[in-house]
CSV table of C-alpha atoms in Angstrom, one decimal:
chain,number,residue,atom,x,y,z
A,1,MET,CA,-0.1,-0.4,0.1
A,2,PRO,CA,1.6,3.6,-0.9
A,3,PHE,CA,2.4,5.4,1.6
A,4,GLY,CA,-0.7,8.4,2.5
A,5,ALA,CA,-3.2,6.7,0.2
A,6,VAL,CA,-5.9,5.1,2.3
A,7,THR,CA,-9.3,6.8,3.7
A,8,ARG,CA,-8.8,8.5,7.1
A,9,PRO,CA,-11.5,8.7,8.7
A,10,GLY,CA,-12.7,10.0,11.8
A,11,LEU,CA,-11.9,8.2,15.4
A,12,ALA,CA,-13.6,9.6,19.3
A,13,THR,CA,-12.5,7.2,22.1
A,14,GLY,CA,-13.9,10.2,24.1
A,15,GLU,CA,-13.3,14.1,23.5
A,16,LEU,CA,-10.6,14.6,22.5
A,17,THR,CA,-8.8,18.3,23.3
A,18,MET,CA,-5.8,19.7,21.5
A,19,THR,CA,-3.1,21.5,23.4
A,20,GLY,CA,1.0,22.4,22.8
A,21,ARG,CA,3.4,23.2,20.6
A,22,ASN,CA,5.9,20.0,19.1
A,23,PRO,CA,9.5,22.0,18.6
A,24,ASP,CA,10.9,18.9,17.3
A,25,LEU,CA,8.8,19.4,13.8
A,26,GLY,CA,9.8,23.2,13.0
A,27,LYS,CA,6.6,24.5,13.1
A,28,SER,CA,3.0,24.9,15.4
A,29,THR,CA,1.2,20.9,15.5
A,30,ASP,CA,-1.5,19.8,17.7
A,31,ARG,CA,-1.5,17.0,20.2
A,32,ILE,CA,-3.7,15.0,21.4
A,33,SER,CA,-4.5,15.7,24.9
A,34,SER,CA,-2.2,13.1,27.4
A,35,ILE,CA,-5.1,10.1,28.7
A,36,THR,CA,-6.6,9.4,25.3
A,37,LEU,CA,-3.1,9.5,23.9
A,38,ALA,CA,-2.7,7.2,26.3
A,39,ALA,CA,-5.5,4.6,25.6
A,40,LEU,CA,-4.7,5.0,22.2
A,41,VAL,CA,-0.8,4.2,22.5
A,42,GLU,CA,-1.5,1.0,24.6
A,43,TRP,CA,-4.1,0.2,22.5
A,44,ALA,CA,-1.9,0.2,19.7
A,45,GLY,CA,0.2,-1.4,21.6
A,46,SER,CA,-1.0,-4.6,22.4
A,47,ARG,CA,-1.3,-5.0,18.9
A,48,LEU,CA,2.3,-4.6,17.9
A,49,PRO,CA,3.3,-8.7,17.9
A,50,ARG,CA,0.4,-8.8,14.9
A,51,LEU,CA,0.2,-6.4,12.8
A,52,VAL,CA,4.9,-7.0,13.0
A,53,ASP,CA,4.3,-9.9,11.3
A,54,ASP,CA,1.3,-8.9,9.5
A,55,VAL,CA,4.0,-6.5,7.5
A,56,TYR,CA,6.8,-8.5,7.3
A,57,ALA,CA,4.6,-11.0,5.4
A,58,THR,CA,3.9,-8.1,3.1
A,59,VAL,CA,7.2,-6.5,2.7
A,60,CYS,CA,7.6,-9.8,1.4
A,61,GLU,CA,5.0,-10.5,-0.9
A,62,ARG,CA,6.1,-6.8,-2.7
A,63,ILE,CA,9.3,-6.4,-2.5
A,64,ASP,CA,11.3,-8.9,-3.7
A,65,LEU,CA,14.5,-8.1,-2.0
A,66,CYS,CA,13.5,-8.8,1.3
A,67,ARG,CA,13.4,-12.0,0.3
A,68,ASP,CA,16.9,-12.9,-0.1
A,69,GLU,CA,18.2,-14.0,2.4
A,70,LYS,CA,22.2,-13.2,1.8
A,71,ILE,CA,20.5,-9.4,1.4
A,72,PHE,CA,17.7,-9.2,4.4
A,73,PRO,CA,18.2,-11.8,6.9
A,74,ARG,CA,14.5,-12.8,8.0
A,75,ALA,CA,15.9,-12.2,11.5
A,76,ASP,CA,16.8,-8.9,11.2
A,77,LEU,CA,13.9,-7.5,7.9
A,78,HIS,CA,11.6,-8.9,11.5
A,79,ARG,CA,13.6,-7.2,14.0
A,80,SER,CA,13.2,-3.9,11.5
A,81,ILE,CA,10.2,-4.4,10.8
A,82,ALA,CA,9.3,-4.2,14.5
A,83,VAL,CA,11.8,-1.9,15.5
A,84,ASN,CA,10.3,0.8,13.5
A,85,LEU,CA,6.1,0.4,14.7
A,86,ARG,CA,7.5,0.2,18.4
A,87,SER,CA,9.2,3.3,17.6
A,88,MET,CA,6.0,5.2,15.7
A,89,VAL,CA,3.9,3.6,18.7
A,90,ASP,CA,6.0,5.6,21.5
A,91,ALA,CA,6.3,9.2,18.9
A,92,LEU,CA,3.1,9.4,18.9
A,93,ALA,CA,3.3,8.7,23.3
A,94,ARG,CA,5.6,11.8,23.4
A,95,GLY,CA,3.8,14.2,21.1
A,96,GLY,CA,6.7,12.9,18.0
A,97,ASP,CA,9.2,13.1,19.4
A,98,PRO,CA,11.9,10.2,17.9
A,99,ASP,CA,14.5,8.2,19.1
A,100,GLN,CA,17.2,9.3,17.4
A,101,HIS,CA,19.8,6.6,18.2
A,102,ILE,CA,16.8,3.9,17.2
A,103,LEU,CA,16.2,5.6,13.7
A,104,GLU,CA,20.4,5.8,13.4
A,105,GLU,CA,21.0,2.6,14.3
A,106,THR,CA,18.4,1.3,12.1
A,107,GLY,CA,19.6,3.4,8.8
A,108,ALA,CA,23.1,2.7,9.4
A,109,ARG,CA,22.7,-1.1,10.0
A,110,GLN,CA,20.7,-1.8,6.5
A,111,ALA,CA,23.8,0.0,4.9
A,112,ARG,CA,26.1,-1.9,6.1
A,113,GLN,CA,24.2,-4.9,5.2
A,114,GLY,CA,23.8,-3.4,1.8
A,115,VAL,CA,20.0,-2.5,1.5
A,116,PRO,CA,19.5,0.2,-1.0
A,117,LEU,CA,17.8,2.8,0.1
A,118,PRO,CA,15.1,2.7,-1.6
A,119,GLU,CA,14.0,-1.2,-0.6
A,120,VAL,CA,14.6,0.9,3.4
A,121,LEU,CA,12.3,3.7,2.9
A,122,ARG,CA,9.1,1.2,1.4
A,123,VAL,CA,9.5,-1.1,4.5
A,124,HIS,CA,8.7,2.4,6.7
A,125,ARG,CA,5.9,3.3,4.2
A,126,ILE,CA,4.6,-0.1,4.8
A,127,ALA,CA,4.9,-0.6,7.8
A,128,CYS,CA,3.4,3.6,8.2
A,129,GLY,CA,0.3,2.4,5.9
A,130,MET,CA,-0.5,-0.6,8.0
A,131,LEU,CA,-0.3,1.1,11.7
A,132,TRP,CA,-2.5,3.6,9.9
A,133,ASP,CA,-5.4,1.5,9.6
A,134,LEU,CA,-4.8,-0.3,12.5
A,135,LEU,CA,-6.0,2.6,14.1
A,136,VAL,CA,-9.0,3.2,11.3
A,137,ARG,CA,-10.4,0.3,12.3
A,138,TYR,CA,-10.1,0.4,15.8
A,139,ALA,CA,-11.8,3.6,15.4
A,140,ARG,CA,-14.6,2.8,12.8
A,141,THR,CA,-14.8,0.0,15.6
A,142,PHE,CA,-15.5,2.1,18.7
A,143,ALA,CA,-16.9,5.7,18.0
A,144,PRO,CA,-18.2,5.0,14.4
A,145,ASP,CA,-20.1,8.0,13.8
A,146,GLU,CA,-17.9,11.2,16.5
A,147,THR,CA,-14.4,9.9,14.4
A,148,ALA,CA,-13.9,12.4,10.9
A,149,ASP,CA,-12.3,15.7,12.2
A,150,GLU,CA,-10.3,13.7,14.9
A,151,LEU,CA,-8.7,11.0,13.0
A,152,VAL,CA,-7.7,13.5,10.7
A,153,ARG,CA,-5.6,15.2,13.9
A,154,VAL,CA,-4.5,11.9,14.5
A,155,ALA,CA,-3.0,11.2,11.0
A,156,SER,CA,-1.7,14.4,10.9
A,157,LEU,CA,0.7,13.8,13.4
A,158,LEU,CA,1.5,10.2,12.8
A,159,TRP,CA,2.8,12.0,9.2
A,160,GLN,CA,4.3,14.0,10.6
A,161,ILE,CA,6.1,11.4,12.2
A,162,ALA,CA,6.9,8.8,10.0
A,163,ASP,CA,8.6,12.3,7.8
A,164,GLY,CA,10.9,12.7,10.6
A,165,HIS,CA,11.4,8.4,10.8
A,166,ALA,CA,12.2,8.2,6.7
A,167,VAL,CA,14.5,11.0,6.9
A,168,ARG,CA,16.1,10.6,9.7
A,169,ILE,CA,16.7,7.0,8.5
A,170,THR,CA,17.9,8.2,4.8
A,171,GLU,CA,20.3,10.4,7.5
A,172,ALA,CA,21.8,7.0,8.8
A,173,HIS,CA,21.8,5.1,6.4
A,174,ARG,CA,24.0,8.3,3.8
A,175,ALA,CA,26.5,8.7,6.0
A,176,ALA,CA,27.1,5.1,6.8
A,177,SER,CA,27.1,4.6,2.8
A,178,ALA,CA,30.0,6.9,2.8
A,179,GLU,CA,31.7,5.5,5.4
A,180,LEU,CA,31.9,2.3,3.6
A,181,VAL,CA,32.9,3.8,0.7
A,182,THR,CA,35.5,5.1,2.3
A,183,SER,CA,36.6,2.0,3.7
A,184,LEU,CA,36.6,0.2,1.0
A,185,HIS,CA,38.4,2.2,-1.0
A,186,GLN,CA,41.6,2.3,1.9
A,187,ARG,CA,41.3,-1.5,2.5
A,188,ARG,CA,41.2,-2.1,-1.7
A,189,SER,CA,44.1,0.5,-1.9
A,190,ALA,CA,46.1,-1.0,1.3
A,191,LEU,CA,45.4,-4.1,-1.1
A,192,ALA,CA,47.6,-3.0,-4.0
A,193,GLU,CA,49.5,-1.2,-2.3
A,194,ALA,CA,50.7,-4.2,-1.1
A,195,LEU,CA,50.9,-6.0,-4.5
A,196,LEU,CA,53.0,-3.1,-5.9
A,197,THR,CA,55.7,-3.6,-2.4
A,198,ASP,CA,55.3,-6.9,-2.2
A,199,GLN,CA,54.1,-6.8,1.2
A,200,ARG,CA,51.0,-8.2,3.1
A,201,ALA,CA,48.1,-6.1,4.0
A,202,PHE,CA,45.3,-7.4,6.2
A,203,GLY,CA,47.3,-10.8,7.1
A,204,ALA,CA,46.4,-11.2,3.0
A,205,GLY,CA,49.0,-12.4,0.8
A,206,PRO,CA,49.2,-12.4,-3.3
A,207,TRP,CA,46.6,-14.3,-3.9
A,208,GLU,CA,44.7,-13.8,-1.3
A,209,ALA,CA,45.1,-10.0,-1.7
A,210,GLY,CA,43.9,-11.0,-5.3
A,211,ARG,CA,41.0,-12.4,-4.4
A,212,LEU,CA,39.6,-9.9,-2.3
A,213,LEU,CA,40.4,-7.5,-5.0
A,214,GLY,CA,38.2,-9.6,-7.6
A,215,PHE,CA,40.7,-10.2,-9.5
A,216,SER,CA,40.7,-13.0,-12.1
A,217,LEU,CA,42.7,-15.9,-10.7
A,218,ASP,CA,43.2,-17.4,-14.5
A,219,GLY,CA,43.3,-14.5,-16.5
A,220,GLU,CA,46.3,-11.7,-17.1
A,221,LEU,CA,47.3,-8.4,-15.2
A,222,ALA,CA,48.8,-5.7,-15.2
A,223,VAL,CA,50.3,-2.8,-13.7
A,224,VAL,CA,50.0,0.8,-14.5
A,225,ALA,CA,51.7,4.7,-13.2
A,226,ALA,CA,50.9,8.4,-14.1
A,227,GLU,CA,52.0,10.8,-12.7
A,228,THR,CA,49.6,13.1,-10.6
A,229,PRO,CA,49.3,16.6,-11.4
A,230,SER,CA,49.0,17.7,-8.1
A,231,PRO,CA,49.8,16.0,-4.5
A,232,ASP,CA,46.4,15.9,-4.0
A,233,GLY,CA,44.7,15.6,-7.1
A,234,GLU,CA,44.8,12.6,-10.1
A,235,GLY,CA,46.6,11.6,-13.0
A,236,LEU,CA,43.9,9.1,-13.8
A,237,ALA,CA,40.6,11.0,-12.6
A,238,GLY,CA,37.5,8.6,-11.1
A,239,VAL,CA,40.4,5.5,-14.0
A,240,GLU,CA,38.8,2.5,-11.4
A,241,GLN,CA,35.5,3.5,-12.4
A,242,ARG,CA,35.6,3.7,-15.7
A,243,LEU,CA,37.5,0.3,-15.8
A,244,ALA,CA,34.9,-1.1,-14.5
A,245,ARG,CA,32.2,0.0,-16.8
A,246,LEU,CA,35.0,-2.2,-19.8
A,247,GLY,CA,34.1,-5.0,-17.5
A,248,ILE,CA,37.6,-5.1,-16.2
A,249,VAL,CA,38.7,-5.1,-12.3
A,250,SER,CA,41.4,-2.4,-10.6
A,251,ALA,CA,42.8,-1.4,-7.4
A,252,TRP,CA,44.8,1.7,-6.9
A,253,HIS,CA,47.0,3.2,-4.3
A,254,GLN,CA,47.7,7.3,-4.6
A,255,THR,CA,50.8,8.7,-3.4
A,256,PRO,CA,51.8,12.3,-3.3
A,257,THR,CA,53.4,11.6,-7.0
A,258,GLN,CA,52.2,8.7,-8.6
A,259,GLN,CA,48.9,6.7,-8.7
A,260,ALA,CA,49.7,3.0,-9.4
A,261,GLY,CA,47.3,0.2,-9.9
A,262,VAL,CA,46.6,-3.4,-10.7
A,263,VAL,CA,44.4,-4.3,-13.6
A,264,SER,CA,43.3,-7.7,-13.6
A,265,LEU,CA,41.6,-8.0,-17.2
A,266,ARG,CA,41.5,-10.4,-20.7
A,267,ALA,CA,44.7,-10.7,-22.8
A,268,GLU,CA,41.8,-9.1,-25.5
A,269,GLN,CA,41.5,-6.0,-23.2
A,270,TYR,CA,44.9,-5.0,-23.0
A,271,ASP,CA,44.2,-2.9,-26.3
A,272,GLU,CA,40.9,-1.6,-24.9
A,273,MET,CA,42.4,-0.7,-21.5
A,274,LEU,CA,45.4,1.6,-23.1
A,275,ALA,CA,43.1,3.4,-25.0
A,276,LEU,CA,40.9,4.6,-22.2
A,277,LEU,CA,44.0,5.5,-20.3
A,278,ARG,CA,45.3,7.8,-23.0
A,279,ASN,CA,42.2,9.1,-23.2
A,280,VAL,CA,41.5,10.1,-19.5
A,281,THR,CA,45.6,10.5,-18.0
A,282,LYS,CA,45.7,13.9,-17.1
A,283,GLY,CA,50.4,13.4,-17.4
A,284,ARG,CA,52.6,11.2,-17.8
A,285,THR,CA,51.4,7.3,-18.0
A,286,GLY,CA,53.5,4.1,-17.6
A,287,VAL,CA,52.2,0.9,-18.5
A,288,SER,CA,53.4,-2.5,-18.0
A,289,PRO,CA,53.5,-5.1,-20.3
A,290,PRO,CA,50.6,-8.3,-19.9
A,291,TYR,CA,52.7,-10.3,-16.9
A,292,ARG,CA,50.4,-13.7,-15.3
A,293,SER,CA,51.4,-14.4,-11.6
A,294,LEU,CA,50.8,-12.2,-8.8
A,295,THR,CA,54.1,-11.7,-7.0
A,296,ASP,CA,55.9,-10.4,-10.5
A,297,THR,CA,53.7,-7.5,-9.5
A,298,PRO,CA,56.6,-5.1,-7.8
A,299,ARG,CA,58.1,-6.1,-11.2
A,300,ALA,CA,55.5,-4.6,-13.5
A,301,LEU,CA,55.7,-1.4,-11.3
A,302,HIS,CA,59.5,-1.0,-12.1
A,303,LEU,CA,58.7,-1.4,-15.8
A,304,ALA,CA,55.3,1.1,-15.7
A,305,ARG,CA,57.8,3.8,-14.5
A,306,ALA,CA,59.5,3.0,-16.7
A,307,ALA,CA,57.6,2.9,-19.6
A,308,LEU,CA,56.3,6.2,-17.7
A,309,ALA,CA,60.5,7.6,-17.3
A,310,GLY,CA,60.3,7.1,-21.0
A,311,ILE,CA,57.6,10.3,-21.9
A,312,ARG,CA,59.5,13.5,-22.6
A,313,PRO,CA,58.4,16.4,-19.4
A,314,GLY,CA,54.7,18.3,-19.1
A,315,ARG,CA,53.3,15.3,-21.9
A,316,ARG,CA,49.7,14.2,-21.9
A,317,GLU,CA,50.4,10.4,-22.9
A,318,ALA,CA,50.0,6.9,-21.9
A,319,ARG,CA,52.9,4.2,-23.2
A,320,ALA,CA,53.2,0.6,-22.4
A,321,PHE,CA,56.8,-0.7,-21.9
A,322,GLY,CA,58.0,-3.3,-24.6
A,323,THR,CA,57.7,-7.0,-24.3
A,324,SER,CA,61.3,-8.1,-25.0
A,325,PRO,CA,63.2,-9.4,-22.1
A,326,LEU,CA,65.8,-8.1,-23.7
A,327,ALA,CA,64.6,-4.5,-22.5
A,328,ALA,CA,63.4,-4.7,-19.4
A,329,LEU,CA,66.3,-6.7,-18.8
A,330,VAL,CA,68.3,-2.8,-19.2
A,331,ALA,CA,65.4,-0.8,-17.9
A,332,PHE,CA,66.3,-2.6,-14.3
A,333,ASP,CA,69.6,-1.9,-14.1
A,334,PRO,CA,69.4,1.6,-15.8
A,335,ASP,CA,72.8,3.6,-14.1
A,336,GLU,CA,74.8,0.5,-15.6
A,337,GLY,CA,72.3,0.7,-19.2
A,338,GLN,CA,73.6,3.8,-19.7
A,339,ARG,CA,76.9,3.4,-19.6
A,340,LEU,CA,76.6,1.1,-22.2
A,341,ALA,CA,74.9,3.7,-23.8
A,342,ASP,CA,77.1,6.6,-23.9
A,343,GLU,CA,80.9,4.0,-24.3
A,344,VAL,CA,78.7,2.5,-27.5
A,345,PHE,CA,76.8,6.0,-28.8
A,346,GLY,CA,79.9,8.0,-27.4
A,347,ALA,CA,80.7,9.7,-31.0
A,348,VAL,CA,76.9,9.9,-31.4
A,349,LEU,CA,76.2,11.6,-28.7
A,350,ASP,CA,78.1,14.1,-29.7
A,351,LEU,CA,77.5,15.7,-32.6
A,352,PRO,CA,74.1,18.2,-33.4
A,353,ALA,CA,71.2,17.5,-32.1
A,354,GLU,CA,69.9,17.4,-34.8
A,355,GLU,CA,72.1,15.0,-36.6
A,356,ARG,CA,72.7,12.6,-33.3
A,357,ASP,CA,68.9,12.0,-34.2
A,358,VAL,CA,68.8,11.5,-37.4
A,359,LEU,CA,71.5,8.8,-37.1
A,360,LEU,CA,69.2,7.8,-34.1
A,361,GLU,CA,65.9,7.7,-35.8
A,362,THR,CA,67.7,5.7,-38.1
A,363,LEU,CA,68.8,2.7,-36.5
A,364,GLU,CA,65.5,2.8,-34.8
A,365,THR,CA,64.0,1.7,-37.8
A,366,TYR,CA,66.4,-0.5,-39.3
A,367,PHE,CA,66.2,-2.2,-36.6
A,368,SER,CA,62.3,-2.1,-35.3
A,369,VAL,CA,62.1,-3.4,-40.2
A,370,SER,CA,64.2,-6.5,-39.2
A,371,GLY,CA,67.3,-5.0,-40.8
A,372,SER,CA,65.9,-3.8,-44.7
A,373,SER,CA,67.4,-0.4,-45.3
A,374,GLU,CA,64.5,-0.3,-48.2
A,375,ARG,CA,61.7,-0.6,-45.6
A,376,ALA,CA,63.5,1.7,-43.3
A,377,ALA,CA,63.7,3.8,-45.9
A,378,GLN,CA,60.0,3.5,-47.0
A,379,VAL,CA,59.3,4.1,-42.9
A,380,LEU,CA,61.5,7.1,-43.0
A,381,HIS,CA,60.6,8.2,-46.4
A,382,CYS,CA,64.0,8.8,-47.8
A,383,HIS,CA,65.8,6.9,-50.4
A,384,ALA,CA,67.9,3.9,-49.0
A,385,ASN,CA,70.7,4.6,-50.1
A,386,THR,CA,70.3,7.5,-47.5
A,387,VAL,CA,69.7,4.9,-45.1
A,388,ARG,CA,72.4,3.2,-46.8
A,389,TYR,CA,74.9,5.8,-45.7
A,390,ARG,CA,73.7,6.7,-42.0
A,391,LEU,CA,74.4,3.7,-41.5
A,392,ARG,CA,77.5,3.7,-42.7
A,393,ARG,CA,77.8,6.9,-40.2
A,394,ILE,CA,77.1,5.2,-37.2
A,395,HIS,CA,79.5,2.0,-38.0
A,396,GLU,CA,82.8,4.3,-38.4
A,397,LEU,CA,81.3,6.1,-35.1
A,398,THR,CA,80.7,3.4,-33.0
A,399,ASP,CA,83.8,0.9,-34.7
A,400,ARG,CA,80.8,-1.6,-34.5
A,401,SER,CA,79.6,-3.9,-37.3
A,402,LEU,CA,75.7,-4.2,-38.8
A,403,SER,CA,76.5,-8.0,-40.0
A,404,GLU,CA,78.8,-9.3,-36.6
A,405,PRO,CA,76.5,-10.5,-34.1
A,406,ARG,CA,77.7,-9.9,-30.9
A,407,GLU,CA,77.7,-5.9,-32.4
A,408,VAL,CA,74.5,-5.9,-33.3
A,409,ALA,CA,73.2,-6.9,-29.5
A,410,GLU,CA,75.6,-3.8,-28.0
A,411,LEU,CA,73.7,-1.6,-30.5
A,412,VAL,CA,70.4,-3.0,-29.8
A,413,THR,CA,70.9,-3.4,-26.0
A,414,ALA,CA,72.9,0.0,-25.3
A,415,LEU,CA,70.0,1.9,-28.3
A,416,GLN,CA,67.2,0.8,-26.0
A,417,ALA,CA,69.3,1.6,-22.8
A,418,LEU,CA,69.2,5.1,-24.2
A,419,SER,CA,65.6,5.3,-25.0
A,420,LEU,CA,64.9,4.6,-21.6
A,421,SER,CA,67.1,7.5,-20.1
A,422,SER,CA,66.7,10.2,-23.2
A,423,PRO,CA,63.3,9.7,-23.7
A,424,ARG,CA,63.3,11.2,-27.1
A,425,HIS,CA,60.6,12.1,-30.5
A,426,LEU,CA,61.9,8.7,-31.7
A,427,GLY,CA,59.8,5.7,-32.3
A,428,ALA,CA,59.3,3.1,-30.0
A,429,MET,CA,61.6,-0.3,-29.5
A,430,LEU,CA,61.8,0.4,-25.9
A,431,LEU,CA,58.1,2.0,-25.3
A,432,ASN,CA,56.3,0.1,-28.8
A,433,GLU,CA,52.6,1.8,-28.8
A,434,ARG,CA,50.3,-1.1,-29.0
């Protein structure tokens, strides 16, 4: 029965006099004289056990969610209805004064149980409507000829009590829900930090942490590292919710300088994730290659940060670290990589910037097309002989041949180390664009 959608015949159990003001309601209200109200409350109270059972049965019939034991345990639902009805009858006895503690406890408890607020209020409205029907039947039975005006006054007080109860239950439910969201966010952040740093949180190891975060046991993982625009800002605003809309589960940890997250996804979702990150990033964002074992998360974080470092400062870009094992090896010892780059390319790095970049770009492109001068020329929009000339210059400056496997390995490794330590506009051997 919708709240308030009932007829309101009068009630007379002797003469009802109206006196006083109720400050809690914020305006002048009629109050039934203590003698008559006491009799009404006593009568209603004696019928509460049966009314509670009737309301419980009606609620279960009308609201599907109330039949779900996992969300609304029967005993707790029955108790909540009993508490709510008793609170309303007691408030009638006090002229409208509610027991705020009971109302706050009810709203908060049901929020913690995961009961949506609309269903909580529907139960409350059904209880109010059935209490009203009970009072109407009482009035019709004992004073059918003299009830109209007085029952209207009783109804006015009852509906104001019901509205006040609904407001306080709503406020308590919303406050508890906000606390739950904050607590859940903090818990997920702590679990994400534990995975990223190879620590334990809440006594959970990597696999237990993944289970608590809702990660798939047979999918892939990736780590994302994004620089934050300010100490209290996010480099990837709303990223967890945005990924969730794509069916991708993630957990994030925020520091004053960086926002890092562990992402659980299927292999075919990796590019979709990258596209979203490129759309929402506010600065530089690095992404690790896909991996499978949660115990490898700290390693993946290192690679994500290496990908971030490979982007020019000030750019708004998300970039993935390449899948090459050699690139990862270089990334894990950047100092040694820088030493190797200086040793191999020292003479090239001493050239004027424009000439240096052209030679290094040519070498990167040559390696990326499997050592074909013709294909490199197509990519670089120049003649194949121009590519060959530039490669000869690199051979002269580095004293390393492009036909000797060991020397080619040194060139490739040094080039990757250089890309890691000195981000440029050149292509994507180390930090390839997927």
